[in-house]
GROMACS .gro file of C-alpha atoms in nm:
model
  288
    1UNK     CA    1   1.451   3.593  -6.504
    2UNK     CA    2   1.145   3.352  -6.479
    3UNK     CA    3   1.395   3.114  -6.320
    4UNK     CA    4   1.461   3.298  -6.046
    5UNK     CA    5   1.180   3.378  -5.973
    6UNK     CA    6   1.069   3.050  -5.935
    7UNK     CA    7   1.365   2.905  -5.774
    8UNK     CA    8   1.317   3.184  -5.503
    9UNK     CA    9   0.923   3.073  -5.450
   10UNK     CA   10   1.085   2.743  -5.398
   11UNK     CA   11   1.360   2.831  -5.180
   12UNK     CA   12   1.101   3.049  -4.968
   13UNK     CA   13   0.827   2.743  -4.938
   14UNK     CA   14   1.108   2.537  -4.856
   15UNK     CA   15   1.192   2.790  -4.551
   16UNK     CA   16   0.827   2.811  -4.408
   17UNK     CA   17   0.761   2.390  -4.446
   18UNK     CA   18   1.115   2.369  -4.223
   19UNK     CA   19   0.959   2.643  -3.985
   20UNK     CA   20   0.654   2.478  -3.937
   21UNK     CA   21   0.785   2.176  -3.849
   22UNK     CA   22   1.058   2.353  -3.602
   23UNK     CA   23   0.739   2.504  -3.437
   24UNK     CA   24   0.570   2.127  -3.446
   25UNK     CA   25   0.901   1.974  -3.300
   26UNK     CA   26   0.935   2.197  -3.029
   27UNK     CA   27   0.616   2.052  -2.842
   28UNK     CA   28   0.709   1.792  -2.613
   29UNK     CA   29   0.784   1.688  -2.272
   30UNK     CA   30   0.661   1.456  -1.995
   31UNK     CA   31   0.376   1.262  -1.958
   32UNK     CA   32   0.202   1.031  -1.680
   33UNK     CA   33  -0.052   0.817  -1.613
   34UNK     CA   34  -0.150   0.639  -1.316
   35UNK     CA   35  -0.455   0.498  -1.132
   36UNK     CA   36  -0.457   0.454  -0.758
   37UNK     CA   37  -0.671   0.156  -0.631
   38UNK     CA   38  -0.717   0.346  -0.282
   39UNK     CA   39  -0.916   0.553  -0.439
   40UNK     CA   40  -1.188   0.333  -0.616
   41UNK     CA   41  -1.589   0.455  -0.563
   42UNK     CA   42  -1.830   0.152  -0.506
   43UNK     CA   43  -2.155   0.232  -0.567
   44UNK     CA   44  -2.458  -0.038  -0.487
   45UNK     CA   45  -2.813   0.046  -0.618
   46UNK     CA   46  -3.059  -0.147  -0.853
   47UNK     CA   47  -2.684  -0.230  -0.977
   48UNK     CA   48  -2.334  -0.237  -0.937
   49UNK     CA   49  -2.109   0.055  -1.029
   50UNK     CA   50  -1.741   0.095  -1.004
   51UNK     CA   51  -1.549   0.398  -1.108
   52UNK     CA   52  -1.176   0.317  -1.148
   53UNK     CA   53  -0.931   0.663  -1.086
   54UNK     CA   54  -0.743   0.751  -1.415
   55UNK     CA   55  -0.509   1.050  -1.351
   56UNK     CA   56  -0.364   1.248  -1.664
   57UNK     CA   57  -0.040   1.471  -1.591
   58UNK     CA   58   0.181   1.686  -1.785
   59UNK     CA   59   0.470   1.869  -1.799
   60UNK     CA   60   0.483   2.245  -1.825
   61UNK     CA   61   0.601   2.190  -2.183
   62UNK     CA   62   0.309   1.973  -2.308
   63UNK     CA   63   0.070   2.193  -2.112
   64UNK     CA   64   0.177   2.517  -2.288
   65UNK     CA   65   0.163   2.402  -2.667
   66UNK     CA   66  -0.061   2.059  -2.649
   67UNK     CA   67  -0.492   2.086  -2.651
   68UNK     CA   68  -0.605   1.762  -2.602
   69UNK     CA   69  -0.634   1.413  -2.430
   70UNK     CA   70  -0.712   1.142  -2.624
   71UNK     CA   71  -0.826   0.783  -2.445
   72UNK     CA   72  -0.844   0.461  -2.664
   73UNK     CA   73  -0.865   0.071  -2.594
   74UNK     CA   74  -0.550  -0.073  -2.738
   75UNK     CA   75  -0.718  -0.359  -2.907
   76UNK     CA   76  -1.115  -0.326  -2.926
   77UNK     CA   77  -1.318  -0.072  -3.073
   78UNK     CA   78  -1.455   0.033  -2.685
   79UNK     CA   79  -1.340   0.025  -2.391
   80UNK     CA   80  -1.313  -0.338  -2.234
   81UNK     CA   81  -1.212  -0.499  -1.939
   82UNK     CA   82  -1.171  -0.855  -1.970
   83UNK     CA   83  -1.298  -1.078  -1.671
   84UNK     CA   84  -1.319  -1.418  -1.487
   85UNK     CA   85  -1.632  -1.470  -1.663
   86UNK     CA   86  -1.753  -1.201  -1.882
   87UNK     CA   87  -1.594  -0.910  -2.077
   88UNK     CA   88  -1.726  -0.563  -1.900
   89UNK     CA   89  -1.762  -0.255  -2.138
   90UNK     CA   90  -1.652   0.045  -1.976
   91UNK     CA   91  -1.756   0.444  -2.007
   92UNK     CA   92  -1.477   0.735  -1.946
   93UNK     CA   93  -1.597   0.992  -1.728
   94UNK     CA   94  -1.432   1.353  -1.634
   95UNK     CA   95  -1.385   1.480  -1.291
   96UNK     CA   96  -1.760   1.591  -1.234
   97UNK     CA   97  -1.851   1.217  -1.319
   98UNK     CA   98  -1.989   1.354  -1.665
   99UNK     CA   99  -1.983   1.112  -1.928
  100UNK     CA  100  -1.708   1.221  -2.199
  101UNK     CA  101  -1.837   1.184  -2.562
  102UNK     CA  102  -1.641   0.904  -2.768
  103UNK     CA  103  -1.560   0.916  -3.142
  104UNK     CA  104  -1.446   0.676  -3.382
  105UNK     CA  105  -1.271   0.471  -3.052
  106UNK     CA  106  -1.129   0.791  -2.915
  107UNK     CA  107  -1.238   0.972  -2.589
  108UNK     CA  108  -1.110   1.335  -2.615
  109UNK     CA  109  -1.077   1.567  -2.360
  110UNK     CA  110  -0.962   1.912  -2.360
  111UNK     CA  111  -0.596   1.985  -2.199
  112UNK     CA  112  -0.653   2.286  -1.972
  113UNK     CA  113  -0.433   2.166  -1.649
  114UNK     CA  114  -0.130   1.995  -1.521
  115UNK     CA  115  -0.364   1.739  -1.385
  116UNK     CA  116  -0.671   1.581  -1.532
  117UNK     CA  117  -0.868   1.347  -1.318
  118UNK     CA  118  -1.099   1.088  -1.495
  119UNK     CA  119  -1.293   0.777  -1.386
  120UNK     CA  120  -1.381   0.443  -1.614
  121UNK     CA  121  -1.681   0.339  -1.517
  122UNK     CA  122  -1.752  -0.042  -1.503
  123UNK     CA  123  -2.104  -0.167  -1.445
  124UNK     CA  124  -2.243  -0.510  -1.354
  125UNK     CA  125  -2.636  -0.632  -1.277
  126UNK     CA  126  -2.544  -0.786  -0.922
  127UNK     CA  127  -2.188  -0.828  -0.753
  128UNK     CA  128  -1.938  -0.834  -0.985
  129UNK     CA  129  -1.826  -1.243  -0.986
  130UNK     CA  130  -1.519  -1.247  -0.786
  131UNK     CA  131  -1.185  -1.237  -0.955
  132UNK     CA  132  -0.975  -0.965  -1.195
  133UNK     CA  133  -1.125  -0.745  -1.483
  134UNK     CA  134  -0.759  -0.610  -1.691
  135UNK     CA  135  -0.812  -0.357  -1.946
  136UNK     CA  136  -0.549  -0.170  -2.171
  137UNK     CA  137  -0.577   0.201  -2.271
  138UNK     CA  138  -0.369   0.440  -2.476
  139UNK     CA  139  -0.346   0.785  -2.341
  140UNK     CA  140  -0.220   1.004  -2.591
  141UNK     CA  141  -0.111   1.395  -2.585
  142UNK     CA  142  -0.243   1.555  -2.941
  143UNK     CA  143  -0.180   1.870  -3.053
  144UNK     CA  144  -0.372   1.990  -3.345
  145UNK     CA  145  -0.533   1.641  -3.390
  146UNK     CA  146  -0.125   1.466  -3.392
  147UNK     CA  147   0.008   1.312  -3.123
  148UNK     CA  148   0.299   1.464  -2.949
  149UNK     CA  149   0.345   1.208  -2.680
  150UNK     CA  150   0.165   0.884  -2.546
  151UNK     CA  151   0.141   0.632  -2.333
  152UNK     CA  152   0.034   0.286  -2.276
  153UNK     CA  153  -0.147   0.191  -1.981
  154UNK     CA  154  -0.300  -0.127  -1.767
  155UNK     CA  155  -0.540  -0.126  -1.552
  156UNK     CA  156  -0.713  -0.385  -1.327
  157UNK     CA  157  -1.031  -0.399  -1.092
  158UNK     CA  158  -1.021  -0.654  -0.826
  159UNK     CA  159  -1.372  -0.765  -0.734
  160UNK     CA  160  -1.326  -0.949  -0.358
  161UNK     CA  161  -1.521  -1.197  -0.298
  162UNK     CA  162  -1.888  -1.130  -0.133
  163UNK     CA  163  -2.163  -1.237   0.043
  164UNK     CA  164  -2.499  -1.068   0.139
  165UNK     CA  165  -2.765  -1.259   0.368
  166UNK     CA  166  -3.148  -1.155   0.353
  167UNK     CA  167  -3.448  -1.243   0.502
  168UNK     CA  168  -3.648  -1.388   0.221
  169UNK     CA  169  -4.012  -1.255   0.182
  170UNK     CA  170  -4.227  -1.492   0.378
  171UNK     CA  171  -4.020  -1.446   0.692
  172UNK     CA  172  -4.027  -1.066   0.736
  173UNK     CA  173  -4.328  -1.026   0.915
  174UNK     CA  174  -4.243  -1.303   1.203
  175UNK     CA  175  -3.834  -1.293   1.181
  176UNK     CA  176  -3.692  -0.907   1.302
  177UNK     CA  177  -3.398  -0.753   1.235
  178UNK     CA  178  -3.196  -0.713   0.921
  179UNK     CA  179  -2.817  -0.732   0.770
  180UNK     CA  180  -2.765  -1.050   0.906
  181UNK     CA  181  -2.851  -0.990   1.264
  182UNK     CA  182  -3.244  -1.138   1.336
  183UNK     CA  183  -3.411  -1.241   1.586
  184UNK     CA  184  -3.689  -1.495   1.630
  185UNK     CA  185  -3.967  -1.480   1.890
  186UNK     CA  186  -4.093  -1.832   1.959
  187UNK     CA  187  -4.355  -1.691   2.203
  188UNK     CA  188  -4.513  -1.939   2.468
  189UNK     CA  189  -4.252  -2.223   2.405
  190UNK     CA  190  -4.413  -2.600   2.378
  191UNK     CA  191  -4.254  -2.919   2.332
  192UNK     CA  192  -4.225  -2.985   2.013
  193UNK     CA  193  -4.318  -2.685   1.887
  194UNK     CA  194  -4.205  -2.618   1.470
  195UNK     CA  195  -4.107  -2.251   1.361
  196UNK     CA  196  -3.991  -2.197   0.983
  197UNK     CA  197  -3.837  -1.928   0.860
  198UNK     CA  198  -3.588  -1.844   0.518
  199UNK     CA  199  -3.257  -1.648   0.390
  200UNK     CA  200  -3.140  -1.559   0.088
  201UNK     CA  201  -2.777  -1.576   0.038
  202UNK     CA  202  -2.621  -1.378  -0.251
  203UNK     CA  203  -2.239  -1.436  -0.297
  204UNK     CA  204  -2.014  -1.429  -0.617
  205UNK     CA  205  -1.778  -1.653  -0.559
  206UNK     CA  206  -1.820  -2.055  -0.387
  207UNK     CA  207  -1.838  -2.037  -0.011
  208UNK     CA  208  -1.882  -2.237   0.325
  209UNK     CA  209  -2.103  -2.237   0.578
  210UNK     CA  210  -2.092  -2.277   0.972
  211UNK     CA  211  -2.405  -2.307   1.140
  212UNK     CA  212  -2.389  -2.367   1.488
  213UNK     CA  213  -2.543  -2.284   1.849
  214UNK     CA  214  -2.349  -2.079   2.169
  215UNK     CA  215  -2.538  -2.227   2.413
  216UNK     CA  216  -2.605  -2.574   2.313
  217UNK     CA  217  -3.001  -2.523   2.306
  218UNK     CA  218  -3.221  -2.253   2.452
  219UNK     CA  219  -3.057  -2.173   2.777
  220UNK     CA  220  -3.283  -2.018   3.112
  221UNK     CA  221  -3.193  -1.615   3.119
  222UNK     CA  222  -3.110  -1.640   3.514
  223UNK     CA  223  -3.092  -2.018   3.562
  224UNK     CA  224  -2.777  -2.126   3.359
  225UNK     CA  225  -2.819  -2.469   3.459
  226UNK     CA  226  -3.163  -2.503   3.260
  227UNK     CA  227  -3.168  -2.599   2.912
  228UNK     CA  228  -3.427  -2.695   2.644
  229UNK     CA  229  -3.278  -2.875   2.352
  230UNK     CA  230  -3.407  -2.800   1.982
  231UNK     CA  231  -3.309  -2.934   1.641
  232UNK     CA  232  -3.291  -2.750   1.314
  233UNK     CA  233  -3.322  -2.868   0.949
  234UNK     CA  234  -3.108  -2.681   0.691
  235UNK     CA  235  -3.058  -2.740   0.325
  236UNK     CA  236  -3.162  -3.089   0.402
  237UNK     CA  237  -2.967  -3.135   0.683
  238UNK     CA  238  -3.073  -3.189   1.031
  239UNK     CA  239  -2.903  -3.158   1.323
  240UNK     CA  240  -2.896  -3.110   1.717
  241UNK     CA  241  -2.856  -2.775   1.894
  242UNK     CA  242  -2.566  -2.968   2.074
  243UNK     CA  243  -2.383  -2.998   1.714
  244UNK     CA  244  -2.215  -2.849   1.428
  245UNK     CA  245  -2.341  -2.816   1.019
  246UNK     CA  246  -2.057  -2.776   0.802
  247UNK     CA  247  -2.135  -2.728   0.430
  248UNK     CA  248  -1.927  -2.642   0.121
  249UNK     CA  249  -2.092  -2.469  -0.182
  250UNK     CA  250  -1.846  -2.456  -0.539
  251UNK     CA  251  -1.990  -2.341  -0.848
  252UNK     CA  252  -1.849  -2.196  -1.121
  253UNK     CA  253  -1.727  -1.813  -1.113
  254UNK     CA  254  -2.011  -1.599  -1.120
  255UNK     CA  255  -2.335  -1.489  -0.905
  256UNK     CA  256  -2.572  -1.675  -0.715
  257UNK     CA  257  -2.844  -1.574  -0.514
  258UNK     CA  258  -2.939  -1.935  -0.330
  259UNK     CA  259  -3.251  -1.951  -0.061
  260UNK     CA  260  -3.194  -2.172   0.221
  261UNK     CA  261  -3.502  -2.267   0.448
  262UNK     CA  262  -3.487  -2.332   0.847
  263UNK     CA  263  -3.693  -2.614   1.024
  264UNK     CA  264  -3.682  -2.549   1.414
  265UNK     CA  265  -3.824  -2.822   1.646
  266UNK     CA  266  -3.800  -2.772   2.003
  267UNK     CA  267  -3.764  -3.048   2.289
  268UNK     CA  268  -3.971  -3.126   2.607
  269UNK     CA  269  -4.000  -2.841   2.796
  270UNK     CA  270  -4.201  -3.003   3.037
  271UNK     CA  271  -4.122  -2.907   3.421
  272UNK     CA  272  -3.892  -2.676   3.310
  273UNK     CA  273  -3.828  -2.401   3.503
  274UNK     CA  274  -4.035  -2.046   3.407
  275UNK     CA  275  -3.882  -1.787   3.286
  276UNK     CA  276  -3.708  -1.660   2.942
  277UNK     CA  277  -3.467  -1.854   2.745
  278UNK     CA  278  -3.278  -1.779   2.474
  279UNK     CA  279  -2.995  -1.903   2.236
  280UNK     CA  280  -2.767  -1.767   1.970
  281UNK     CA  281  -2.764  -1.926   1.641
  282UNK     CA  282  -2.495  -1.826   1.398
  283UNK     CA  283  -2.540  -1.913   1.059
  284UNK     CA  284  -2.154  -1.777   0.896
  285UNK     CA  285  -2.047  -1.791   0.528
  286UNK     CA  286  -1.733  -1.762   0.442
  287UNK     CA  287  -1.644  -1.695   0.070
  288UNK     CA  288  -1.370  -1.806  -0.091
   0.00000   0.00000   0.00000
């Protein structure tokens, strides 16, 4: 009698365990993951912030029995993006840009919708130096802390290359203007007359520079036919308002934030006619 007994308990745990796991089995369906690069927020304060899209959806199936959303690197402890010159630890955020709390490697989010918008957050001092940060993520679908479904995901931030020009400090108050566009008022002009004035150039990647004149030298406002030539000294290099400086800067991937200083010497202006002249000197950088 004892035997049966026990070979019912048996029989009857045997039942429920092949229940539970026909209850378990029975949650699955679809799962996708994608990240749309049109869709990337730059931010640009005391640093630079990036927030990369990361876009959970699920089926119907895995809505209705799954709770969870589970982030993880696939081969570090956090969250990196590997890059031209640095590695870049990165933060998961949810949809109100709220940072979601990590454990053990594992950002977990609850599973409430079809669709679950996230960002990764990727931070850098200055410009981020030019070139591709690649990071690899498992997204997993958990139910009751196992996971039902998952999937493995790339993503990639491409930082273009830059370049910001800025008045440096000791030409503010006698240069005007800003974001490249300045102008200089050289007052009652007098041959030979010297104005100085500096720029800051902030780039993260190598560049060239073009600086040249439109007019050839200060040209008469109503009286075409007048012109005063001038020279200017940059980065060592002088030359005529009749000419051309060409000049190629390479360095290493990363950030640089070079000054350059302007010398400008004007001609004889003697028995020139009266009036205003101007010119337009373009100083372009092109980063490459």
């Amino acid at each position: 009698m004892k035997f049966r007994i026990l070979a019912l308990m048996v029989l009857t745990y045997m039942m429920l365990t092949a229940q539970a796991y026909a209850n378990w089995n029975s949650c699955y369906g679809n799962l996708w993951v994608t990240s749309n690069s049109t869709d990337i927020i730059t931010e640009h304060n005391n640093r630079v912030t990036v927030y990369l899209p990361l876009k959970v959806q699920v089926s119907d199936q895995l809505l209705n029995c799954a709770d969870e959303i589970w982030v993880e690197d696939v081969y570090y402890y956090s969250m990196v993006f590997e890059g031209p010159t640095q590695d870049k630890y990165a933060k998961l955020y949810d949809a109100q840009f709220k940072k979601i709390k990590v454990r053990n490697g594992i950002w977990k989010s609850p599973l409430n919708e079809r669709t679950t918008q996230m960002w990764v957050r990727l931070r850098h001092y200055s410009l981020f130096p030019a070139g591709e940060y690649n990071g690899a993520i498992r997204v997993s679908i958990v139910k009751n802390n196992q996971i039902v479904e998952e999937q493995y995901f790339d993503m990639t931030y491409y930082s273009e290359p830059q370049v910001a020009i800025t008045l440096d400090n000791n030409s503010k108050g006698k240069v005007a203007g800003s974001h490249g566009h300045y102008q200089v008022n050289l007052g009652e002009l007098q041959s030979n007359m010297r104005f100085y004035w500096g720029v800051k150039i902030l780039s993260n990647s190598s560049y060239d520079i073009v600086l040249d004149s439109e007019f050839n030298g200060l040209r008469h406002e109503t009286n075409t036919g007048a012109l005063i030539n001038y020279s200017v000294s940059f980065d060592n290099v002088k030359m005529s308002s009749s000419e051309q400086i060409y000049r190629s800067y390479n360095f290493y991937p990363g950030v640089k934030n070079k000054w350059y200083g302007f010398e400008f010497i004007l001609g004889n202006v003697e028995l020139m006619p009266a009036g205003y002249y101007r010119d337009n000197l373009s100083l372009t950088v092109y980063p490459r």
